[in-house]
Amino acid sequence: MSTTVIIGGVAGGMSTATRLRRNDENMNIIVLESSGYVSFANCGLPYFIGGEITKRSNLLLQTPQSLKARFNLDVRTGSTATHINRAEKTVTVDGPEGTYELNYDNLVLSPGARPLTPPIPGIDKAFTLRTVEDTDRIVHTISTTEAKKAVVIGGGFIGLELAENLIKQGIDVTIVERAPHIMAPLDAEMAAIVTAHLEKSGVTILSNTQVTAIEDGVVHAGERKIPADTIIAALGVQPASDLAQQAGLELNEHGGIVVNSRQQTSDPAIFALGDAAQKTDAISGTATMVPLAQTANRHGRLVADIITGRNTEAQPVLGTAIIGLFGLAIATTGWNERRARAEDKNVRVIHSHPANHAGYYPGATSLNLKLIVDAEDDSILGAQAIGHDGVDKRIDIIATAMRARLKASDLADLELAYAPQFGSAKDPINMLGFINDNIIRGERTVQWHELDTTLQEGWTLVDVRTPSEYDRGSIPNAINIPVDELRDRLSELDGKKVLVHCQVGLRGHIACTLLSNNGIECANLDGGYITWKFGQATRS
Amino acid sequence: MSTTVIIGGVAGGMSTATRLRRNDENMNIIVLESSGYVSFANCGLPYFIGGEITKRSNLLLQTPQSLKARFNLDVRTGSTATHINRAEKTVTVDGPEGTYELNYDNLVLSPGARPLTPPIPGIDKAFTLRTVEDTDRIVHTISTTEAKKAVVIGGGFIGLELAENLIKQGIDVTIVERAPHIMAPLDAEMAAIVTAHLEKSGVTILSNTQVTAIEDGVVHAGERKIPADTIIAALGVQPASDLAQQAGLELNEHGGIVVNSRQQTSDPAIFALGDAAQKTDAISGTATMVPLAQTANRHGRLVADIITGRNTEAQPVLGTAIIGLFGLAIATTGWNERRARAEDKNVRVIHSHPANHAGYYPGATSLNLKLIVDAEDDSILGAQAIGHDGVDKRIDIIATAMRARLKASDLADLELAYAPQFGSAKDPINMLGFINDNIIRGERTVQWHELDTTLQEGWTLVDVRTPSEYDRGSIPNAINIPVDELRDRLSELDGKKVLVHCQVGLRGHIACTLLSNNGIECANLDGGYITWKFGQATRS
């Protein structure tokens, strides 16, 4: 009877354990979990703090007892693996029963990640959130101290989710973000949409701001001293790979455990997965770290299959992710523009701001979409979506298209479900494909950040919206010629190079084809006034 | 200057016209529309009747005037093309200004479809719904006669949407459907879910029932005489291809206008698209008729591109469609099981009933999914989804996967956006892939309609749910051994062939692996008690 020891009993580890049992009734399967809980809903922790999830027991999806009953697993909580002896194939365990050794035939490392705590004086006064115990501490403090003011250090997913949930508990929240904008997976002009929404929802955001010290009740951030009774450090995570390192397993530059496509570490009897393990980037094929629950779960199943003799391999990852914040959904997949440009890609970028479903049906809301395409081969590099409804759907469609290596132009012809409550006869995804196709066929677009230099090159900026739209807010130096008057006013633009824009880009496209077909050199401001406006916010 | 005449000014025709102008500023573009309106929201008409869409003007997306201003189109409403002279390249038009002829270089037929009106005595007393004028008639009658009881003949998309909207107006509705169940694109056990929901929402449904006559205020349906002050015939549509037929263009057996992949009819100067034109089925590659707005829109753009010299081709169609009924969404793509079996496919069918998002996050609701797979090559033949939230997303993901020729097993590894409000760490789509993979690897499943014969072959039916679930309703002859007790009670099943089932199939899978790994022959009832229960409803 072979023994598999699994270190880590949450997403990846427990998926491995239960699949192992389904594949092999006789294997000895031991799961070691340092914390007091296994298989808990880690993505739900912020929502318990905010009171959205009301029962603590709802976070605890399984217990060692339930896992014994259903899967005959030997699950040991409060049990930390302290040493791996690869030659002897043993693990030293420090648990409630003392210290002991376990033999293994296969060892699975799914230790997860731990919150980054940079060397800021007083950082130990800040809470972090990773485990049920962390959650209990935050809930206890909030409820016993009548917390009123919180500082969240770090504007990533966890920090933002916590900000929302602290606000729901009636606590003032300031987010301090070192980078130029929150939500690093987004590009700046897209992050500006989120920032505006958070600020409208009562969150104070200080970007480009470094926390230098934490004292009792005060966070020193840049020049400011921010009073705070609750301080949370949400600065990202690092792989919990100490044990792997001690065992001499190969780590990458981020401290991630290096694995092959079978999730094997440099020791073929030791597998690694989840937040601590290296992944392969789906676009570049290079090593990457993507700490996401769904990947851990899928790789858990895979590792179990490989251990029980199946010949299979992990797929590279896109890093598809989503977050909900005060009713807004923000999702991404693949690379952002920043990354694509850093990798020297010839980037084609498309912004659009369509309605989530047919505008004539009540309740339509705006989506903000961004598609990043490799102009060399029309492959999709990534996408970002922000809106109130239909965001997850659009990103999942693009993630599926990317996985299947569809081209950006193929989005034009996807056959998506249409009824006026659910989409549009030309779905926003189709529209992205159409816009992409138009650009391939020669339509020139100018990005929001290229506007100034384009105008400096002598282009004339024409706002083709209605006069009332123009009056409500316009781009400096734009002259207003509504698209429906353009055909009769061509003489005003004779001999000029014309940069047109509308609200979102669609009328601009119509205007641009009209001008081009009349022999006037033309470009369209991508994403129109809306993208430009959010772009301006990145400069403040 | 070349002239393109377009017959039909709604989805396909108007997409052609506007794209033509964007491609060619100088073309003479004439649109002929028989009704009084162009570019109206045909998919919104039922919702104006129900009052969901409150302004009639919202249905009218464009007017001849607005299309003249923006696209310099010559749009003629109330204008019917009565004859095509292919040799002379002329169209005879009967319009407000009398009868006249138009020359064309290219002719585009986008006449749409017309409601089927079978030869039932009195059928002329029934309303049909296709145009704004039809809508006005129904609204006028309802509001002036204080309608109380309606009969809708036909349980397809339009009939069901009308049923919901008439109920919203306080009108009793009976749907009379000739076939064994409503919603022909669904298989029987999936349609049963919709039927149950409609009945709970107050709709009376008579299936397997033929309307034999309509008298004033009475519909004769089977043996019944149903009193009705409002009668609607929604029996499907037929291509409006009379003109094409008169012109000697090739039609298919359904009366659809035969086109090649460039949407050209048997006369290369005449194009056809939309509900009247033949499509190519994406799965079989054979001719089909799929009257859907989104296909018409995409093909409109394509036809314009081809006319203006682009070398491009239409993609085959899946027939992806969705409908919302009393808060329930029902969507399909590709073939149903009935069709797949009729085509002699070796069919692998998977039912599942997962939550739309993580169960621990408030507000999770049930999805009902069905995946139809070709067991020979693991290709996806079709899918059906029913639920309150997340239905459109799941069908669109599968439709995208099908378009990209992903295999069913590839669904296991799609990387979809996960946060507890939006999905699950193992999304329902991933789970379909897992189940499919398990079956490929040898797990045997039994369909709801195969249960009786399986039991007759001597299999023992074991319900592995909890005793309280079992007590609330069970399958006849099932013995109850909860999955968590199964390992200790194996001796009870020694030497037996065991068919297990749970509520939705997941615990059944766990039980089945346990039994198989212990040497007991086992099969799992696909989709569990829920699928079986809905299957039973098809037999009543």
PDB file of N, CA and C in Angstrom, chain B residues 5-7 30-33 74-85 90-103:
ATOM      1  N   VAL B   5     -29.643  47.279 -54.284  1.00  0.00           N
ATOM      2  CA  VAL B   5     -31.006  47.327 -53.737  1.00  0.00           C
ATOM      3  C   VAL B   5     -31.130  46.235 -52.688  1.00  0.00           C
ATOM      4  N   ILE B   6     -31.631  46.629 -51.523  1.00  0.00           N
ATOM      5  CA  ILE B   6     -31.780  45.690 -50.416  1.00  0.00           C
ATOM      6  C   ILE B   6     -33.258  45.549 -50.101  1.00  0.00           C
ATOM      7  N   ILE B   7     -33.724  44.318 -50.121  1.00  0.00           N
ATOM      8  CA  ILE B   7     -35.141  44.069 -49.829  1.00  0.00           C
ATOM      9  C   ILE B   7     -35.254  43.583 -48.383  1.00  0.00           C
ATOM     10  N   ILE B  30     -30.291  51.492 -51.831  1.00  0.00           N
ATOM     11  CA  ILE B  30     -31.744  51.654 -51.678  1.00  0.00           C
ATOM     12  C   ILE B  30     -32.275  50.487 -50.845  1.00  0.00           C
ATOM     13  N   VAL B  31     -32.992  50.808 -49.789  1.00  0.00           N
ATOM     14  CA  VAL B  31     -33.576  49.772 -48.929  1.00  0.00           C
ATOM     15  C   VAL B  31     -35.087  49.811 -49.064  1.00  0.00           C
ATOM     16  N   LEU B  32     -35.659  48.665 -49.409  1.00  0.00           N
ATOM     17  CA  LEU B  32     -37.116  48.550 -49.539  1.00  0.00           C
ATOM     18  C   LEU B  32     -37.673  47.762 -48.357  1.00  0.00           C
ATOM     19  N   GLU B  33     -38.622  48.342 -47.653  1.00  0.00           N
ATOM     20  CA  GLU B  33     -39.204  47.648 -46.500  1.00  0.00           C
ATOM     21  C   GLU B  33     -40.731  47.673 -46.651  1.00  0.00           C
ATOM     22  N   ASP B  74     -31.078  55.473 -48.948  1.00  0.00           N
ATOM     23  CA  ASP B  74     -32.392  55.754 -49.518  1.00  0.00           C
ATOM     24  C   ASP B  74     -33.336  54.651 -49.017  1.00  0.00           C
ATOM     25  N   VAL B  75     -33.994  54.934 -47.908  1.00  0.00           N
ATOM     26  CA  VAL B  75     -34.816  53.913 -47.252  1.00  0.00           C
ATOM     27  C   VAL B  75     -36.278  54.182 -47.569  1.00  0.00           C
ATOM     28  N   ARG B  76     -36.941  53.186 -48.097  1.00  0.00           N
ATOM     29  CA  ARG B  76     -38.341  53.372 -48.531  1.00  0.00           C
ATOM     30  C   ARG B  76     -39.242  52.382 -47.785  1.00  0.00           C
ATOM     31  N   THR B  77     -39.991  52.886 -46.834  1.00  0.00           N
ATOM     32  CA  THR B  77     -40.918  52.019 -46.099  1.00  0.00           C
ATOM     33  C   THR B  77     -42.214  51.882 -46.881  1.00  0.00           C
ATOM     34  N   GLY B  78     -43.022  50.917 -46.464  1.00  0.00           N
ATOM     35  CA  GLY B  78     -44.279  50.672 -47.178  1.00  0.00           C
ATOM     36  C   GLY B  78     -44.052  50.321 -48.623  1.00  0.00           C
ATOM     37  N   SER B  79     -42.868  49.821 -48.905  1.00  0.00           N
ATOM     38  CA  SER B  79     -42.483  49.569 -50.302  1.00  0.00           C
ATOM     39  C   SER B  79     -42.159  48.091 -50.480  1.00  0.00           C
ATOM     40  N   THR B  80     -42.955  47.430 -51.298  1.00  0.00           N
ATOM     41  CA  THR B  80     -42.812  45.989 -51.474  1.00  0.00           C
ATOM     42  C   THR B  80     -42.241  45.681 -52.855  1.00  0.00           C
ATOM     43  N   ALA B  81     -41.189  44.895 -52.864  1.00  0.00           N
ATOM     44  CA  ALA B  81     -40.659  44.424 -54.147  1.00  0.00           C
ATOM     45  C   ALA B  81     -41.581  43.322 -54.639  1.00  0.00           C
ATOM     46  N   THR B  82     -42.115  43.486 -55.832  1.00  0.00           N
ATOM     47  CA  THR B  82     -43.104  42.518 -56.328  1.00  0.00           C
ATOM     48  C   THR B  82     -42.557  41.619 -57.428  1.00  0.00           C
ATOM     49  N   HIS B  83     -41.427  42.006 -58.009  1.00  0.00           N
ATOM     50  CA  HIS B  83     -40.905  41.207 -59.119  1.00  0.00           C
ATOM     51  C   HIS B  83     -39.422  41.498 -59.313  1.00  0.00           C
ATOM     52  N   ILE B  84     -38.684  40.455 -59.616  1.00  0.00           N
ATOM     53  CA  ILE B  84     -37.271  40.617 -59.959  1.00  0.00           C
ATOM     54  C   ILE B  84     -37.081  40.192 -61.401  1.00  0.00           C
ATOM     55  N   ASN B  85     -36.505  41.048 -62.182  1.00  0.00           N
ATOM     56  CA  ASN B  85     -36.128  40.686 -63.550  1.00  0.00           C
ATOM     57  C   ASN B  85     -34.610  40.506 -63.563  1.00  0.00           C
ATOM     58  N   THR B  90     -33.486  44.291 -62.727  1.00  0.00           N
ATOM     59  CA  THR B  90     -34.417  45.298 -62.202  1.00  0.00           C
ATOM     60  C   THR B  90     -35.334  44.659 -61.155  1.00  0.00           C
ATOM     61  N   VAL B  91     -35.806  45.515 -60.266  1.00  0.00           N
ATOM     62  CA  VAL B  91     -36.802  45.110 -59.275  1.00  0.00           C
ATOM     63  C   VAL B  91     -38.030  45.998 -59.473  1.00  0.00           C
ATOM     64  N   THR B  92     -39.194  45.376 -59.474  1.00  0.00           N
ATOM     65  CA  THR B  92     -40.430  46.156 -59.526  1.00  0.00           C
ATOM     66  C   THR B  92     -40.901  46.421 -58.105  1.00  0.00           C
ATOM     67  N   VAL B  93     -41.221  47.675 -57.832  1.00  0.00           N
ATOM     68  CA  VAL B  93     -41.570  48.067 -56.469  1.00  0.00           C
ATOM     69  C   VAL B  93     -42.983  48.619 -56.443  1.00  0.00           C
ATOM     70  N   ASP B  94     -43.728  48.183 -55.433  1.00  0.00           N
ATOM     71  CA  ASP B  94     -45.062  48.720 -55.196  1.00  0.00           C
ATOM     72  C   ASP B  94     -44.990  49.543 -53.919  1.00  0.00           C
ATOM     73  N   GLY B  95     -44.990  50.865 -54.063  1.00  0.00           N
ATOM     74  CA  GLY B  95     -44.792  51.721 -52.892  1.00  0.00           C
ATOM     75  C   GLY B  95     -45.799  52.836 -52.816  1.00  0.00           C
ATOM     76  N   PRO B  96     -45.646  53.705 -51.858  1.00  0.00           N
ATOM     77  CA  PRO B  96     -46.602  54.815 -51.682  1.00  0.00           C
ATOM     78  C   PRO B  96     -46.710  55.678 -52.933  1.00  0.00           C
ATOM     79  N   GLU B  97     -45.611  55.758 -53.695  1.00  0.00           N
ATOM     80  CA  GLU B  97     -45.624  56.597 -54.892  1.00  0.00           C
ATOM     81  C   GLU B  97     -46.134  55.831 -56.112  1.00  0.00           C
ATOM     82  N   GLY B  98     -46.634  54.628 -55.913  1.00  0.00           N
ATOM     83  CA  GLY B  98     -47.098  53.818 -57.036  1.00  0.00           C
ATOM     84  C   GLY B  98     -46.111  52.711 -57.363  1.00  0.00           C
ATOM     85  N   THR B  99     -46.230  52.181 -58.570  1.00  0.00           N
ATOM     86  CA  THR B  99     -45.391  51.064 -58.997  1.00  0.00           C
ATOM     87  C   THR B  99     -44.289  51.581 -59.908  1.00  0.00           C
ATOM     88  N   TYR B 100     -43.083  51.095 -59.670  1.00  0.00           N
ATOM     89  CA  TYR B 100     -41.962  51.549 -60.486  1.00  0.00           C
ATOM     90  C   TYR B 100     -40.871  50.497 -60.502  1.00  0.00           C
ATOM     91  N   GLU B 101     -39.876  50.717 -61.331  1.00  0.00           N
ATOM     92  CA  GLU B 101     -38.768  49.767 -61.422  1.00  0.00           C
ATOM     93  C   GLU B 101     -37.469  50.402 -60.948  1.00  0.00           C
ATOM     94  N   LEU B 102     -36.646  49.558 -60.337  1.00  0.00           N
ATOM     95  CA  LEU B 102     -35.315  49.997 -59.903  1.00  0.00           C
ATOM     96  C   LEU B 102     -34.273  49.134 -60.586  1.00  0.00           C
ATOM     97  N   ASN B 103     -33.220  49.752 -61.070  1.00  0.00           N
ATOM     98  CA  ASN B 103     -32.075  48.973 -61.563  1.00  0.00           C
ATOM     99  C   ASN B 103     -31.168  48.624 -60.402  1.00  0.00           C
TER     100      ASN B 103
END
